[in-house]
Amino acid sequence: MQVVVNGERRQASVDTLAALMTELGYIGNWLATALNGEVVPATERQNCRLAEGDQIEILAPMKGG
Amino acid sequence: MLDLYGAKVSSRLLLGTAQYPSPAILMQAVQESATEIVTVSLRRESVGGKAGGQFWALIQDLGVRVLPNTAGCHSVKEAVTTAKMAREVFSTNWIKLEVIGNHDTLQPDVFALVEAARILAADGFNVFPYTTEDLVVAERLLDAGCKVLMPWCAPIGSAQGPQNLAALRSLRGHFPGVPLIVDAGIGRPSHAVAVMELGFDAVLLNTAVAKAGNPVAMAAAFAQAIAAGRAAYLAEPLEPRDMAVPSTPVIGQAVFS
């Protein structure tokens, strides 16, 4: 299925957020995730089912003022 | 000691981590400033990217508290969602709440700010709201559950210094027990001295240090200025007078005539 990760279309062959992150190479305990505008805590990514067209945000610490 | 949501800090300088020439200069500036609190943000990570992890490791090495921000958010929902993601990543209930209302001035949308502050405070966040110097908005933010206020003194990154000292003075007078941190608009150490002399509790800086010709030296200069301004406030400065008042005794003056 197709999903949108950080604004870019991606082909996903898996159906959970945790598996998608592994598939795309998003690995690290500093990442935060949201699905369709709702926060998905790290502990819930295994159970977070994906659907066609889902909008996923994967964020990381960055410099800021 | 300054008490921010139960955290006691000695330094009255909060420092942003953006716009430095290099990570090494950022680290030196943080050390030279003696700050105990730095601001950070959350941004999209690139595929397979390690930038976020490297930055986070650098910040953790500094051994300071982090104050995550919601910079760039323009709605209540964006800000609340970002705050929740920051809480998980940075393991802190602290959030510098920014809800921007105008692209040119980066002025906060104070209506959305109050609403977001209420939602986040009810959810257990310790909210540090980036607001204007408006007295009534400040009251609303306190009603919403904020225990610290962070008014701007001029637009973010403008380096203009305090544009409305009367309003800042009014804020200080109305909320004697509330920690007030001037956030945004400071350009020079003299600006920091001015607001600290009014009795503001701390100053949050970023651009003024990071974009100085020598950020490390400027961090030290600001640290001294903020300490001097605080000491001056505690020493109760003289108020301006309309007329001259001689400082040398008049009694005993010789008469030559």
XYZ file of C-alpha atoms in Angstrom:
322
model
C 0.000 0.000 0.000
C 0.981 3.609 -0.316
C 1.475 5.816 2.721
C 2.926 9.288 3.172
C 5.980 9.556 5.455
C 7.189 13.041 6.358
C 5.414 14.425 3.331
C 6.764 11.875 0.816
C 4.841 8.987 -0.771
C 6.229 5.577 0.195
C 5.412 2.042 -0.796
C 4.875 -0.119 2.296
C 4.982 -3.913 2.235
C 4.226 -4.194 5.953
C 1.160 -3.182 7.920
C 2.326 -1.813 11.268
C 4.093 1.435 12.052
C 6.915 -0.377 13.846
C 7.546 -2.631 10.846
C 7.389 0.294 8.437
C 10.007 2.184 10.418
C 12.326 -0.820 10.312
C 11.669 -1.271 6.595
C 12.498 2.366 5.836
C 15.533 2.482 8.113
C 14.127 4.661 10.865
C 15.938 3.191 13.841
C 16.677 5.015 17.082
C 15.157 5.631 20.488
C 15.111 9.387 19.835
C 12.306 9.252 17.269
C 8.739 10.410 17.829
C 5.828 9.354 15.655
C 2.346 10.492 14.740
C -0.286 8.878 12.539
C -2.853 11.105 10.847
C -2.176 13.856 13.339
C -2.358 11.701 16.466
C 0.701 10.870 18.562
C 1.749 7.212 18.526
C 4.028 6.464 21.512
C 6.969 4.143 20.848
C 5.344 1.406 22.923
C 2.266 1.377 20.666
C 3.991 1.234 17.277
C 3.886 -2.579 17.202
C 0.105 -2.493 17.427
C -0.391 0.527 15.200
C -2.024 -0.771 11.984
C -1.494 1.155 8.788
C -4.046 1.799 6.045
C -3.810 3.076 2.489
C -3.048 6.785 2.358
C -2.056 7.150 6.014
C -0.087 10.255 6.868
C 2.893 9.481 9.097
C 5.242 11.918 10.775
C 8.607 10.734 12.127
C 10.379 13.459 14.089
C 13.751 13.737 15.788
C 15.521 16.182 18.131
C 16.808 19.261 16.357
C 18.350 22.575 17.284
C 15.837 25.181 18.320
C 15.379 28.571 19.875
C 17.740 30.610 43.040
C 15.122 30.751 40.333
C 12.277 28.255 40.761
C 10.743 27.042 37.490
C 8.024 24.471 38.124
C 9.939 23.197 41.137
C 13.335 23.122 39.418
C 15.878 25.357 41.146
C 18.357 26.976 38.785
C 21.208 29.404 39.493
C 21.718 30.764 35.988
C 19.172 33.275 34.745
C 20.146 32.776 31.127
C 18.281 30.272 28.971
C 19.987 29.563 25.661
C 18.702 28.385 22.292
C 20.700 25.830 20.328
C 20.055 26.996 16.745
C 22.116 28.955 14.203
C 25.616 28.425 15.641
C 28.500 28.158 13.166
C 29.226 24.598 14.351
C 28.243 22.073 17.027
C 31.586 22.700 18.739
C 30.866 26.430 19.033
C 27.385 25.667 20.336
C 28.918 23.495 23.069
C 31.474 26.154 24.012
C 28.802 28.858 24.073
C 26.633 26.776 26.385
C 29.561 26.191 28.717
C 30.690 29.821 28.657
C 27.158 31.095 29.310
C 26.861 28.805 32.360
C 23.255 28.228 31.330
C 21.396 25.354 32.936
C 18.547 25.251 30.409
C 18.718 25.012 26.618
C 15.873 25.000 24.117
C 15.494 22.316 21.450
C 12.939 21.386 18.809
C 11.533 18.418 16.892
C 11.812 18.186 13.122
C 11.288 15.553 10.442
C 14.047 12.953 10.361
C 15.381 11.915 6.974
C 15.223 8.269 5.941
C 17.920 6.352 7.745
C 19.043 9.644 9.207
C 21.194 9.877 12.298
C 21.221 13.684 12.608
C 18.593 13.734 15.337
C 20.373 11.109 17.371
C 23.725 12.852 17.062
C 22.249 16.188 18.092
C 20.474 14.619 21.048
C 23.697 12.940 22.183
C 25.489 16.291 22.014
C 22.815 17.964 24.134
C 22.839 15.151 26.669
C 26.623 15.523 26.980
C 26.113 19.135 28.046
C 24.378 17.973 31.208
C 21.763 20.742 31.141
C 17.982 20.674 31.279
C 16.164 20.809 27.956
C 13.153 22.954 27.181
C 11.578 21.610 23.973
C 9.683 24.114 21.861
C 6.735 23.983 19.486
C 8.385 26.433 17.086
C 6.650 26.851 13.754
C 3.268 25.600 14.940
C 0.374 27.752 13.758
C -2.586 25.972 15.342
C -3.643 24.553 18.693
C -3.649 21.023 17.305
C -0.152 21.300 15.815
C 1.232 22.708 19.027
C -0.449 20.155 21.291
C 0.624 17.220 19.104
C 4.192 18.511 18.897
C 4.292 18.986 22.670
C 3.186 15.405 23.254
C 5.828 14.077 20.846
C 8.478 16.207 22.563
C 7.477 14.894 25.961
C 8.125 11.353 24.817
C 11.445 12.012 23.075
C 12.968 14.365 25.628
C 11.436 12.747 28.731
C 10.288 16.061 30.167
C 6.975 17.715 30.978
C 8.478 21.093 30.132
C 7.320 22.724 26.924
C 8.062 26.127 25.452
C 4.696 26.737 23.863
C 4.767 28.712 20.636
C 1.718 29.209 18.463
C 2.643 31.634 15.716
C 0.001 34.019 14.401
C 1.871 36.186 11.919
C 4.566 35.186 9.428
C 6.314 38.549 9.298
C 6.584 39.323 12.986
C 6.396 35.744 14.321
C 3.955 37.254 16.785
C 2.171 34.649 18.884
C -1.496 33.919 18.224
C -2.414 34.634 21.812
C -5.946 33.230 21.486
C -4.689 29.865 20.277
C -1.843 30.083 22.785
C -4.217 30.313 25.744
C -6.303 27.413 24.436
C -3.259 25.212 23.838
C -1.840 26.142 27.244
C -5.064 25.066 28.939
C -5.068 21.702 27.152
C -1.414 21.017 27.908
C -1.520 22.154 31.546
C -4.509 19.872 32.125
C -2.471 17.040 30.598
C 0.335 17.520 33.100
C 2.675 19.728 31.085
C 4.695 22.528 32.652
C 3.977 25.199 30.080
C 6.402 28.043 29.295
C 4.254 30.181 26.971
C 5.919 32.461 24.439
C 3.556 35.422 24.575
C 3.383 39.160 23.993
C 3.709 41.763 26.739
C -0.110 42.040 26.963
C -1.262 42.087 30.571
C -4.680 40.525 30.021
C -3.267 37.682 27.930
C -0.820 37.056 30.764
C -3.729 36.773 33.197
C -5.489 34.321 30.885
C -2.351 32.206 30.618
C -2.054 32.037 34.386
C -5.750 31.087 34.585
C -5.039 28.350 32.042
C -2.482 26.802 34.384
C 0.816 28.415 33.377
C 3.137 29.126 36.303
C 5.812 30.838 34.207
C 5.367 33.505 31.518
C 7.715 34.290 28.648
C 6.827 37.631 27.035
C 8.711 38.854 23.998
C 10.398 42.241 24.157
C 10.648 42.536 20.352
C 10.114 40.140 17.397
C 12.123 36.895 17.369
C 15.608 37.369 15.960
C 15.125 41.112 15.443
C 17.757 42.188 18.005
C 15.723 45.358 18.576
C 15.735 45.138 22.355
C 12.828 46.166 24.606
C 10.205 48.030 22.566
C 7.676 48.522 25.348
C 9.377 48.924 28.690
C 6.241 50.372 30.269
C 4.280 47.205 29.507
C 7.096 44.989 30.765
C 7.230 47.034 33.955
C 3.471 46.636 34.299
C 3.720 42.864 33.916
C 6.382 42.712 36.609
C 4.284 44.830 38.909
C 1.109 42.808 38.437
C 2.633 39.372 38.889
C 5.249 39.706 41.616
C 5.366 35.985 42.373
C 5.353 34.626 38.824
C 8.676 33.821 37.133
C 8.870 36.123 34.102
C 11.388 35.315 31.383
C 11.967 37.701 28.496
C 11.944 35.520 25.402
C 12.773 36.958 22.001
C 14.002 40.298 20.703
C 17.133 40.754 22.812
C 20.104 41.824 20.669
C 22.772 43.049 23.066
C 23.815 42.568 26.666
C 22.567 46.085 27.455
C 19.052 44.961 26.475
C 19.337 42.064 28.899
C 20.522 44.381 31.657
C 17.541 46.666 31.040
C 14.933 43.940 31.525
C 16.763 42.326 34.422
C 16.897 45.703 36.198
C 13.086 45.821 35.882
C 12.967 42.633 37.913
C 12.482 40.053 35.192
C 13.657 36.696 36.428
C 15.590 35.488 33.404
C 16.295 35.991 29.715
C 16.050 33.491 26.873
C 18.520 34.111 24.055
C 19.466 32.470 20.820
C 20.162 34.633 17.784
C 21.946 37.341 19.783
C 24.557 34.789 20.830
C 24.607 32.395 17.873
C 24.902 35.075 15.176
C 27.397 37.286 17.015
C 30.844 37.524 15.456
C 32.170 35.494 18.363
C 29.315 33.487 19.869
C 31.390 32.076 22.727
C 32.591 35.504 23.872
C 29.075 36.914 23.481
C 27.670 34.109 25.632
C 30.063 35.161 28.387
C 29.156 38.835 27.934
C 25.456 38.056 28.269
C 26.054 35.942 31.364
C 27.810 38.888 33.031
C 25.143 41.356 31.904
C 22.297 39.226 33.212
C 24.040 38.754 36.549
C 24.723 42.508 36.762
C 21.115 43.371 35.919
C 19.847 40.980 38.568
C 22.208 42.374 41.197
C 21.141 45.904 40.300
C 17.445 45.002 40.647
C 18.066 43.523 44.084
C 20.018 46.640 45.045
C 16.943 48.793 44.238
C 18.042 51.293 41.572
C 17.345 54.981 41.918
C 14.328 56.216 39.967
C 14.891 59.047 37.460
C 14.192 62.590 38.709
C 13.174 65.667 36.765
C 15.604 68.046 38.475
C 19.283 67.933 39.323
C 20.176 67.001 42.879
C 23.697 67.847 44.058
C 25.640 64.852 45.302
C 28.345 66.867 47.073
C 27.219 68.343 50.443
C 26.054 71.955 50.238
C 26.570 72.598 53.952
C 30.081 73.764 54.726
C 30.729 75.165 51.304
C 33.194 78.041 51.351
C 32.016 81.501 50.456
C 34.353 83.605 48.315
C 33.010 87.072 47.818
